[in-house]
PDB file of C-alpha atoms and ligand atoms in Angstrom:
ATOM      1  CA  MET A 292    -108.794-100.787  -7.513  1.00  0.00           C
ATOM      2  CA  ASP A 293    -111.329-103.645  -7.675  1.00  0.00           C
ATOM      3  CA  LEU A 294    -114.738-101.973  -7.869  1.00  0.00           C
ATOM      4  CA  GLY A 295    -116.645-105.285  -7.926  1.00  0.00           C
ATOM      5  CA  ILE A 296    -118.457-104.401 -11.147  1.00  0.00           C
ATOM      6  CA  ALA A 297    -116.947-106.878 -13.634  1.00  0.00           C
ATOM      7  CA  ALA A 298    -119.224-107.762 -16.597  1.00  0.00           C
ATOM      8  CA  LYS A 299    -121.548-104.828 -15.927  1.00  0.00           C
ATOM      9  CA  THR A 300    -122.462-102.360 -18.678  1.00  0.00           C
ATOM     10  CA  ALA A 301    -121.939 -98.621 -18.325  1.00  0.00           C
ATOM     11  CA  ILE A 302    -122.822 -95.568 -20.378  1.00  0.00           C
ATOM     12  CA  VAL A 303    -120.339 -92.728 -19.940  1.00  0.00           C
ATOM     13  CA  THR A 304    -121.093 -89.374 -21.556  1.00  0.00           C
ATOM     14  CA  GLY A 305    -118.298 -86.975 -22.355  1.00  0.00           C
ATOM     15  CA  ALA A 306    -116.037 -90.001 -22.529  1.00  0.00           C
ATOM     16  CA  SER A 307    -113.522 -88.995 -25.190  1.00  0.00           C
ATOM     17  CA  ALA A 308    -111.461 -86.715 -22.927  1.00  0.00           C
ATOM     18  CA  GLY A 309    -110.764 -85.576 -19.392  1.00  0.00           C
ATOM     19  CA  ILE A 310    -112.784 -86.922 -16.461  1.00  0.00           C
ATOM     20  CA  GLY A 311    -115.116 -89.035 -18.624  1.00  0.00           C
ATOM     21  CA  ARG A 312    -112.252 -90.772 -20.356  1.00  0.00           C
ATOM     22  CA  ALA A 313    -110.621 -91.472 -16.985  1.00  0.00           C
ATOM     23  CA  ILE A 314    -113.882 -92.951 -15.653  1.00  0.00           C
ATOM     24  CA  ALA A 315    -114.278 -95.103 -18.775  1.00  0.00           C
ATOM     25  CA  THR A 316    -110.702 -96.334 -18.452  1.00  0.00           C
ATOM     26  CA  GLU A 317    -111.190 -97.285 -14.787  1.00  0.00           C
ATOM     27  CA  PHE A 318    -114.426 -99.104 -15.637  1.00  0.00           C
ATOM     28  CA  ALA A 319    -112.733-100.995 -18.489  1.00  0.00           C
ATOM     29  CA  GLN A 320    -109.918-101.989 -16.146  1.00  0.00           C
ATOM     30  CA  ASN A 321    -112.663-103.491 -13.962  1.00  0.00           C
ATOM     31  CA  GLY A 322    -114.088-105.541 -16.846  1.00  0.00           C
ATOM     32  CA  VAL A 323    -117.076-103.280 -17.576  1.00  0.00           C
ATOM     33  CA  ASN A 324    -118.462-103.117 -21.124  1.00  0.00           C
ATOM     34  CA  LEU A 325    -118.945 -99.568 -22.281  1.00  0.00           C
ATOM     35  CA  VAL A 326    -121.065 -97.220 -24.347  1.00  0.00           C
ATOM     36  CA  LEU A 327    -119.042 -94.043 -24.796  1.00  0.00           C
ATOM     37  CA  VAL A 328    -120.672 -90.775 -25.879  1.00  0.00           C
ATOM     38  CA  ALA A 329    -119.219 -87.504 -27.202  1.00  0.00           C
ATOM     39  CA  ARG A 330    -119.829 -85.233 -30.202  1.00  0.00           C
ATOM     40  CA  ASP A 331    -116.561 -85.551 -32.123  1.00  0.00           C
ATOM     41  CA  ALA A 332    -116.908 -88.984 -33.746  1.00  0.00           C
ATOM     42  CA  ASP A 333    -113.236 -89.293 -34.746  1.00  0.00           C
ATOM     43  CA  ARG A 334    -111.827 -88.552 -31.308  1.00  0.00           C
ATOM     44  CA  LEU A 335    -114.445 -90.791 -29.722  1.00  0.00           C
ATOM     45  CA  SER A 336    -113.609 -93.648 -32.071  1.00  0.00           C
ATOM     46  CA  VAL A 337    -109.907 -93.415 -31.211  1.00  0.00           C
ATOM     47  CA  THR A 338    -110.712 -93.468 -27.477  1.00  0.00           C
ATOM     48  CA  ALA A 339    -113.087 -96.415 -27.853  1.00  0.00           C
ATOM     49  CA  LYS A 340    -110.540 -98.451 -29.825  1.00  0.00           C
ATOM     50  CA  GLU A 341    -107.723 -97.677 -27.383  1.00  0.00           C
ATOM     51  CA  ILE A 342    -109.768 -98.640 -24.323  1.00  0.00           C
ATOM     52  CA  GLY A 343    -111.241-101.771 -25.927  1.00  0.00           C
ATOM     53  CA  TYR A 344    -107.856-102.975 -27.175  1.00  0.00           C
ATOM     54  CA  ARG A 345    -106.070-102.270 -23.898  1.00  0.00           C
ATOM     55  CA  PHE A 346    -108.557-103.940 -21.542  1.00  0.00           C
ATOM     56  CA  GLY A 347    -110.360-106.462 -23.765  1.00  0.00           C
ATOM     57  CA  VAL A 348    -113.858-105.163 -23.024  1.00  0.00           C
ATOM     58  CA  GLU A 349    -116.571-104.371 -25.559  1.00  0.00           C
ATOM     59  CA  VAL A 350    -116.787-100.666 -26.318  1.00  0.00           C
ATOM     60  CA  LEU A 351    -119.551 -99.074 -28.378  1.00  0.00           C
ATOM     61  CA  PRO A 352    -118.848 -95.468 -29.421  1.00  0.00           C
ATOM     62  CA  PHE A 353    -121.960 -93.343 -29.938  1.00  0.00           C
ATOM     63  CA  ALA A 354    -121.353 -89.888 -31.423  1.00  0.00           C
ATOM     64  CA  ALA A 355    -124.059 -87.509 -30.197  1.00  0.00           C
ATOM     65  CA  ASP A 356    -124.733 -84.162 -28.607  1.00  0.00           C
ATOM     66  CA  VAL A 357    -126.384 -85.181 -25.338  1.00  0.00           C
ATOM     67  CA  GLY A 358    -128.153 -81.823 -25.174  1.00  0.00           C
ATOM     68  CA  ASN A 359    -130.294 -82.640 -28.196  1.00  0.00           C
ATOM     69  CA  LEU A 360    -133.775 -83.884 -27.433  1.00  0.00           C
ATOM     70  CA  GLY A 361    -134.035 -87.574 -28.279  1.00  0.00           C
ATOM     71  CA  GLU A 362    -130.310 -88.380 -28.142  1.00  0.00           C
ATOM     72  CA  PRO A 363    -130.330 -89.794 -24.583  1.00  0.00           C
ATOM     73  CA  ASP A 364    -133.136 -92.182 -25.560  1.00  0.00           C
ATOM     74  CA  ARG A 365    -131.250 -93.190 -28.703  1.00  0.00           C
ATOM     75  CA  VAL A 366    -128.045 -93.854 -26.750  1.00  0.00           C
ATOM     76  CA  VAL A 367    -129.851 -95.988 -24.178  1.00  0.00           C
ATOM     77  CA  ALA A 368    -131.721 -97.898 -26.921  1.00  0.00           C
ATOM     78  CA  SER A 369    -128.396 -98.692 -28.618  1.00  0.00           C
ATOM     79  CA  ALA A 370    -126.903 -99.838 -25.332  1.00  0.00           C
ATOM     80  CA  MET A 371    -129.883-102.116 -24.720  1.00  0.00           C
ATOM     81  CA  GLU A 372    -129.673-103.507 -28.250  1.00  0.00           C
ATOM     82  CA  ARG A 373    -125.962-104.261 -27.946  1.00  0.00           C
ATOM     83  CA  PHE A 374    -125.674-105.350 -24.304  1.00  0.00           C
ATOM     84  CA  GLY A 375    -129.243-105.968 -23.104  1.00  0.00           C
ATOM     85  CA  ARG A 376    -128.735-103.865 -19.980  1.00  0.00           C
ATOM     86  CA  VAL A 377    -127.457-100.602 -18.556  1.00  0.00           C
ATOM     87  CA  ASP A 378    -126.100-101.078 -15.039  1.00  0.00           C
ATOM     88  CA  ILE A 379    -124.227 -97.819 -14.613  1.00  0.00           C
ATOM     89  CA  MET A 380    -125.037 -94.376 -16.029  1.00  0.00           C
ATOM     90  CA  VAL A 381    -122.420 -91.628 -15.815  1.00  0.00           C
ATOM     91  CA  ASN A 382    -123.694 -88.172 -16.823  1.00  0.00           C
ATOM     92  CA  ASN A 383    -120.446 -86.313 -17.324  1.00  0.00           C
ATOM     93  CA  ALA A 384    -120.607 -84.485 -20.683  1.00  0.00           C
ATOM     94  CA  GLY A 385    -120.138 -80.768 -20.540  1.00  0.00           C
ATOM     95  CA  ARG A 386    -117.713 -77.955 -20.078  1.00  0.00           C
ATOM     96  CA  ALA A 387    -117.129 -75.013 -17.836  1.00  0.00           C
ATOM     97  CA  CYS A 388    -118.493 -71.680 -19.023  1.00  0.00           C
ATOM     98  CA  ALA A 389    -117.593 -68.408 -17.383  1.00  0.00           C
ATOM     99  CA  GLY A 390    -120.179 -65.698 -17.005  1.00  0.00           C
ATOM    100  CA  GLY A 391    -122.958 -64.385 -14.846  1.00  0.00           C
ATOM    101  CA  ILE A 392    -126.434 -63.267 -15.840  1.00  0.00           C
ATOM    102  CA  MET A 393    -125.246 -60.251 -17.853  1.00  0.00           C
ATOM    103  CA  ALA A 394    -122.033 -61.676 -19.340  1.00  0.00           C
ATOM    104  CA  ALA A 395    -123.159 -65.081 -20.574  1.00  0.00           C
ATOM    105  CA  SER A 396    -125.047 -65.186 -23.854  1.00  0.00           C
ATOM    106  CA  GLU A 397    -128.452 -66.762 -24.424  1.00  0.00           C
ATOM    107  CA  ALA A 398    -126.753 -69.490 -26.469  1.00  0.00           C
ATOM    108  CA  GLU A 399    -124.332 -70.299 -23.639  1.00  0.00           C
ATOM    109  CA  TRP A 400    -127.190 -70.518 -21.128  1.00  0.00           C
ATOM    110  CA  GLU A 401    -129.145 -72.823 -23.450  1.00  0.00           C
ATOM    111  CA  GLU A 402    -126.067 -74.983 -24.052  1.00  0.00           C
ATOM    112  CA  MET A 403    -125.282 -75.330 -20.343  1.00  0.00           C
ATOM    113  CA  THR A 404    -128.813 -76.179 -19.261  1.00  0.00           C
ATOM    114  CA  ALA A 405    -129.316 -78.596 -22.166  1.00  0.00           C
ATOM    115  CA  THR A 406    -125.975 -80.369 -21.742  1.00  0.00           C
ATOM    116  CA  LYS A 407    -125.886 -80.613 -17.965  1.00  0.00           C
ATOM    117  CA  LEU A 408    -129.421 -80.460 -16.626  1.00  0.00           C
ATOM    118  CA  SER A 409    -131.780 -81.667 -19.369  1.00  0.00           C
ATOM    119  CA  ALA A 410    -129.466 -84.440 -20.587  1.00  0.00           C
ATOM    120  CA  MET A 411    -128.979 -85.737 -17.048  1.00  0.00           C
ATOM    121  CA  ARG A 412    -132.744 -85.848 -16.499  1.00  0.00           C
ATOM    122  CA  ARG A 413    -133.398 -87.585 -19.827  1.00  0.00           C
ATOM    123  CA  PHE A 414    -130.691 -90.216 -19.325  1.00  0.00           C
ATOM    124  CA  CYS A 415    -131.967 -90.924 -15.808  1.00  0.00           C
ATOM    125  CA  ARG A 416    -135.535 -91.318 -17.051  1.00  0.00           C
ATOM    126  CA  ALA A 417    -134.341 -93.658 -19.804  1.00  0.00           C
ATOM    127  CA  VAL A 418    -132.316 -96.010 -17.587  1.00  0.00           C
ATOM    128  CA  ILE A 419    -134.152 -96.030 -14.244  1.00  0.00           C
ATOM    129  CA  PRO A 420    -137.180 -98.222 -15.198  1.00  0.00           C
ATOM    130  CA  GLU A 421    -134.998-101.138 -16.281  1.00  0.00           C
ATOM    131  CA  MET A 422    -132.650-100.681 -13.304  1.00  0.00           C
ATOM    132  CA  ARG A 423    -135.670-100.856 -10.992  1.00  0.00           C
ATOM    133  CA  GLN A 424    -136.863-104.060 -12.658  1.00  0.00           C
ATOM    134  CA  ARG A 425    -133.480-105.682 -12.063  1.00  0.00           C
ATOM    135  CA  HIS A 426    -133.113-104.158  -8.565  1.00  0.00           C
ATOM    136  CA  TRP A 427    -129.645-102.921  -9.426  1.00  0.00           C
ATOM    137  CA  GLY A 428    -128.309 -99.737 -10.917  1.00  0.00           C
ATOM    138  CA  ARG A 429    -125.909 -96.888 -10.280  1.00  0.00           C
ATOM    139  CA  ILE A 430    -126.146 -93.313 -11.566  1.00  0.00           C
ATOM    140  CA  VAL A 431    -123.283 -90.840 -11.259  1.00  0.00           C
ATOM    141  CA  ASN A 432    -123.895 -87.204 -12.184  1.00  0.00           C
ATOM    142  CA  VAL A 433    -120.637 -85.311 -12.582  1.00  0.00           C
ATOM    143  CA  SER A 434    -121.400 -81.807 -11.496  1.00  0.00           C
ATOM    144  CA  SER A 435    -119.243 -79.076 -10.018  1.00  0.00           C
ATOM    145  CA  ILE A 436    -118.160 -77.790  -6.644  1.00  0.00           C
ATOM    146  CA  GLY A 437    -120.285 -74.845  -7.797  1.00  0.00           C
ATOM    147  CA  GLY A 438    -123.313 -77.015  -7.051  1.00  0.00           C
ATOM    148  CA  ILE A 439    -122.425 -76.664  -3.360  1.00  0.00           C
ATOM    149  CA  TYR A 440    -120.641 -73.304  -3.372  1.00  0.00           C
ATOM    150  CA  PRO A 441    -122.126 -71.350  -6.311  1.00  0.00           C
ATOM    151  CA  ASN A 442    -120.103 -68.456  -7.691  1.00  0.00           C
ATOM    152  CA  TYR A 443    -122.155 -65.739  -9.383  1.00  0.00           C
ATOM    153  CA  ARG A 444    -119.332 -65.108 -11.883  1.00  0.00           C
ATOM    154  CA  LEU A 445    -119.795 -68.714 -13.094  1.00  0.00           C
ATOM    155  CA  MET A 446    -123.576 -68.619 -12.780  1.00  0.00           C
ATOM    156  CA  VAL A 447    -124.205 -70.053 -16.241  1.00  0.00           C
ATOM    157  CA  SER A 448    -122.133 -73.111 -15.293  1.00  0.00           C
ATOM    158  CA  HIS A 449    -123.150 -73.428 -11.665  1.00  0.00           C
ATOM    159  CA  ALA A 450    -126.918 -72.941 -11.876  1.00  0.00           C
ATOM    160  CA  PRO A 451    -127.481 -76.237 -13.755  1.00  0.00           C
ATOM    161  CA  SER A 452    -125.330 -77.977 -11.108  1.00  0.00           C
ATOM    162  CA  LEU A 453    -127.392 -76.887  -8.101  1.00  0.00           C
ATOM    163  CA  GLU A 454    -129.933 -79.690  -8.166  1.00  0.00           C
ATOM    164  CA  LEU A 455    -127.548 -82.502  -9.109  1.00  0.00           C
TER     165      LEU A 455
HETATM  166  N1  LIG B 722    -112.239 -80.212 -15.025  1.00  0.00           N
HETATM  167  C1  LIG B 722    -112.740 -79.469 -14.036  1.00  0.00           C
HETATM  168  O1  LIG B 722    -112.006 -78.800 -13.264  1.00  0.00           O
HETATM  169  C2  LIG B 722    -114.232 -79.428 -13.787  1.00  0.00           C
HETATM  170  C3  LIG B 722    -114.731 -78.600 -12.774  1.00  0.00           C
HETATM  171  C4  LIG B 722    -116.109 -78.583 -12.542  1.00  0.00           C
HETATM  172  C5  LIG B 722    -116.962 -79.363 -13.297  1.00  0.00           C
HETATM  173  N2  LIG B 722    -116.455 -80.149 -14.279  1.00  0.00           N
HETATM  174  C6  LIG B 722    -117.387 -80.940 -15.062  1.00  0.00           C
HETATM  175  O2  LIG B 722    -116.849 -82.227 -15.289  1.00  0.00           O
HETATM  176  C7  LIG B 722    -117.257 -82.697 -16.565  1.00  0.00           C
HETATM  177  C8  LIG B 722    -116.051 -83.149 -17.378  1.00  0.00           C
HETATM  178  O3  LIG B 722    -115.162 -82.070 -17.473  1.00  0.00           O
HETATM  179  P1  LIG B 722    -113.721 -82.242 -18.124  1.00  0.00           P
HETATM  180  O4  LIG B 722    -112.858 -81.201 -17.515  1.00  0.00           O
HETATM  181  O5  LIG B 722    -113.290 -83.667 -18.084  1.00  0.00           O
HETATM  182  O6  LIG B 722    -114.055 -81.786 -19.629  1.00  0.00           O
HETATM  183  P2  LIG B 722    -113.237 -82.041 -21.018  1.00  0.00           P
HETATM  184  O7  LIG B 722    -111.861 -82.522 -20.737  1.00  0.00           O
HETATM  185  O8  LIG B 722    -113.420 -80.792 -21.804  1.00  0.00           O
HETATM  186  O9  LIG B 722    -114.060 -83.214 -21.702  1.00  0.00           O
HETATM  187  C9  LIG B 722    -115.418 -83.005 -21.986  1.00  0.00           C
HETATM  188  C10 LIG B 722    -115.965 -84.244 -22.665  1.00  0.00           C
HETATM  189  O10 LIG B 722    -117.366 -84.050 -22.846  1.00  0.00           O
HETATM  190  C11 LIG B 722    -117.675 -84.153 -24.243  1.00  0.00           C
HETATM  191  N3  LIG B 722    -118.804 -83.254 -24.479  1.00  0.00           N
HETATM  192  C12 LIG B 722    -118.877 -81.917 -24.247  1.00  0.00           C
HETATM  193  N4  LIG B 722    -120.074 -81.434 -24.578  1.00  0.00           N
HETATM  194  C13 LIG B 722    -120.806 -82.499 -25.007  1.00  0.00           C
HETATM  195  C14 LIG B 722    -122.135 -82.644 -25.485  1.00  0.00           C
HETATM  196  N5  LIG B 722    -122.962 -81.596 -25.580  1.00  0.00           N
HETATM  197  N6  LIG B 722    -122.555 -83.882 -25.849  1.00  0.00           N
HETATM  198  C15 LIG B 722    -121.731 -84.941 -25.757  1.00  0.00           C
HETATM  199  N7  LIG B 722    -120.467 -84.868 -25.304  1.00  0.00           N
HETATM  200  C16 LIG B 722    -120.009 -83.658 -24.940  1.00  0.00           C
HETATM  201  C17 LIG B 722    -116.365 -83.787 -24.958  1.00  0.00           C
HETATM  202  O11 LIG B 722    -116.259 -84.332 -26.265  1.00  0.00           O
HETATM  203  P3  LIG B 722    -116.833 -83.542 -27.567  1.00  0.00           P
HETATM  204  O12 LIG B 722    -116.332 -82.135 -27.437  1.00  0.00           O
HETATM  205  O13 LIG B 722    -116.313 -84.299 -28.730  1.00  0.00           O
HETATM  206  O14 LIG B 722    -118.314 -83.624 -27.464  1.00  0.00           O
HETATM  207  C18 LIG B 722    -115.378 -84.493 -24.030  1.00  0.00           C
HETATM  208  O15 LIG B 722    -115.365 -85.889 -24.286  1.00  0.00           O
HETATM  209  C19 LIG B 722    -118.040 -81.562 -17.250  1.00  0.00           C
HETATM  210  O16 LIG B 722    -119.411 -81.780 -17.103  1.00  0.00           O
HETATM  211  C20 LIG B 722    -117.608 -80.329 -16.443  1.00  0.00           C
HETATM  212  O17 LIG B 722    -118.624 -79.351 -16.425  1.00  0.00           O
HETATM  213  C21 LIG B 722    -115.117 -80.193 -14.547  1.00  0.00           C
END
């Protein structure tokens, strides 16, 4: 599918597997240069090389935990240094986590809110000013159907999705 975004630059978080990898692959097929983010540097490097080799686009792997304060800014700064622009921001990193208020641990709650909600906010704040200046930008926040139909048994996963 021609998305009409050739030569744009995109950051995709959670890009070494699953939905993020599929998004990155589709973007690369459309001629988009990429900054790919995930924690496991080895798996990310393999993905970046495969996508870059297959579609002939530039791919910068950036190993980071998006939930850590400061990482979103560092990712965006690297993207700006390498490509001079961020046209498309895809906040996708994360995982499902079962559990309601009593079942989910404090650590799981902190992980979910940091990875989904705080990281999304920080990436948006880092890319929006430059997008506004250029009057072009796209932000995609990959959430969950739980953002529309919350399930209390998956509360720790669905609560951070509600505002997305
Ligand atoms: N698949 C579904 O049915 C479904 C349903 C509802 C919502 N979602 C949402 O869709 C998104 C993608 O899901 P998926 O099924 O494609 O997941 P996946 O196959 O498990 O892939 C998750 C990706 O995110 C990365 N990641 C996870 N935590 C991260 C962190 N803290 N910082 C940076 N990267 C991180 C993983 O790499 P590393 O582990 O190396 O970091 C991996 O690249 C998630 O946000 C998930 O909550 C999925």
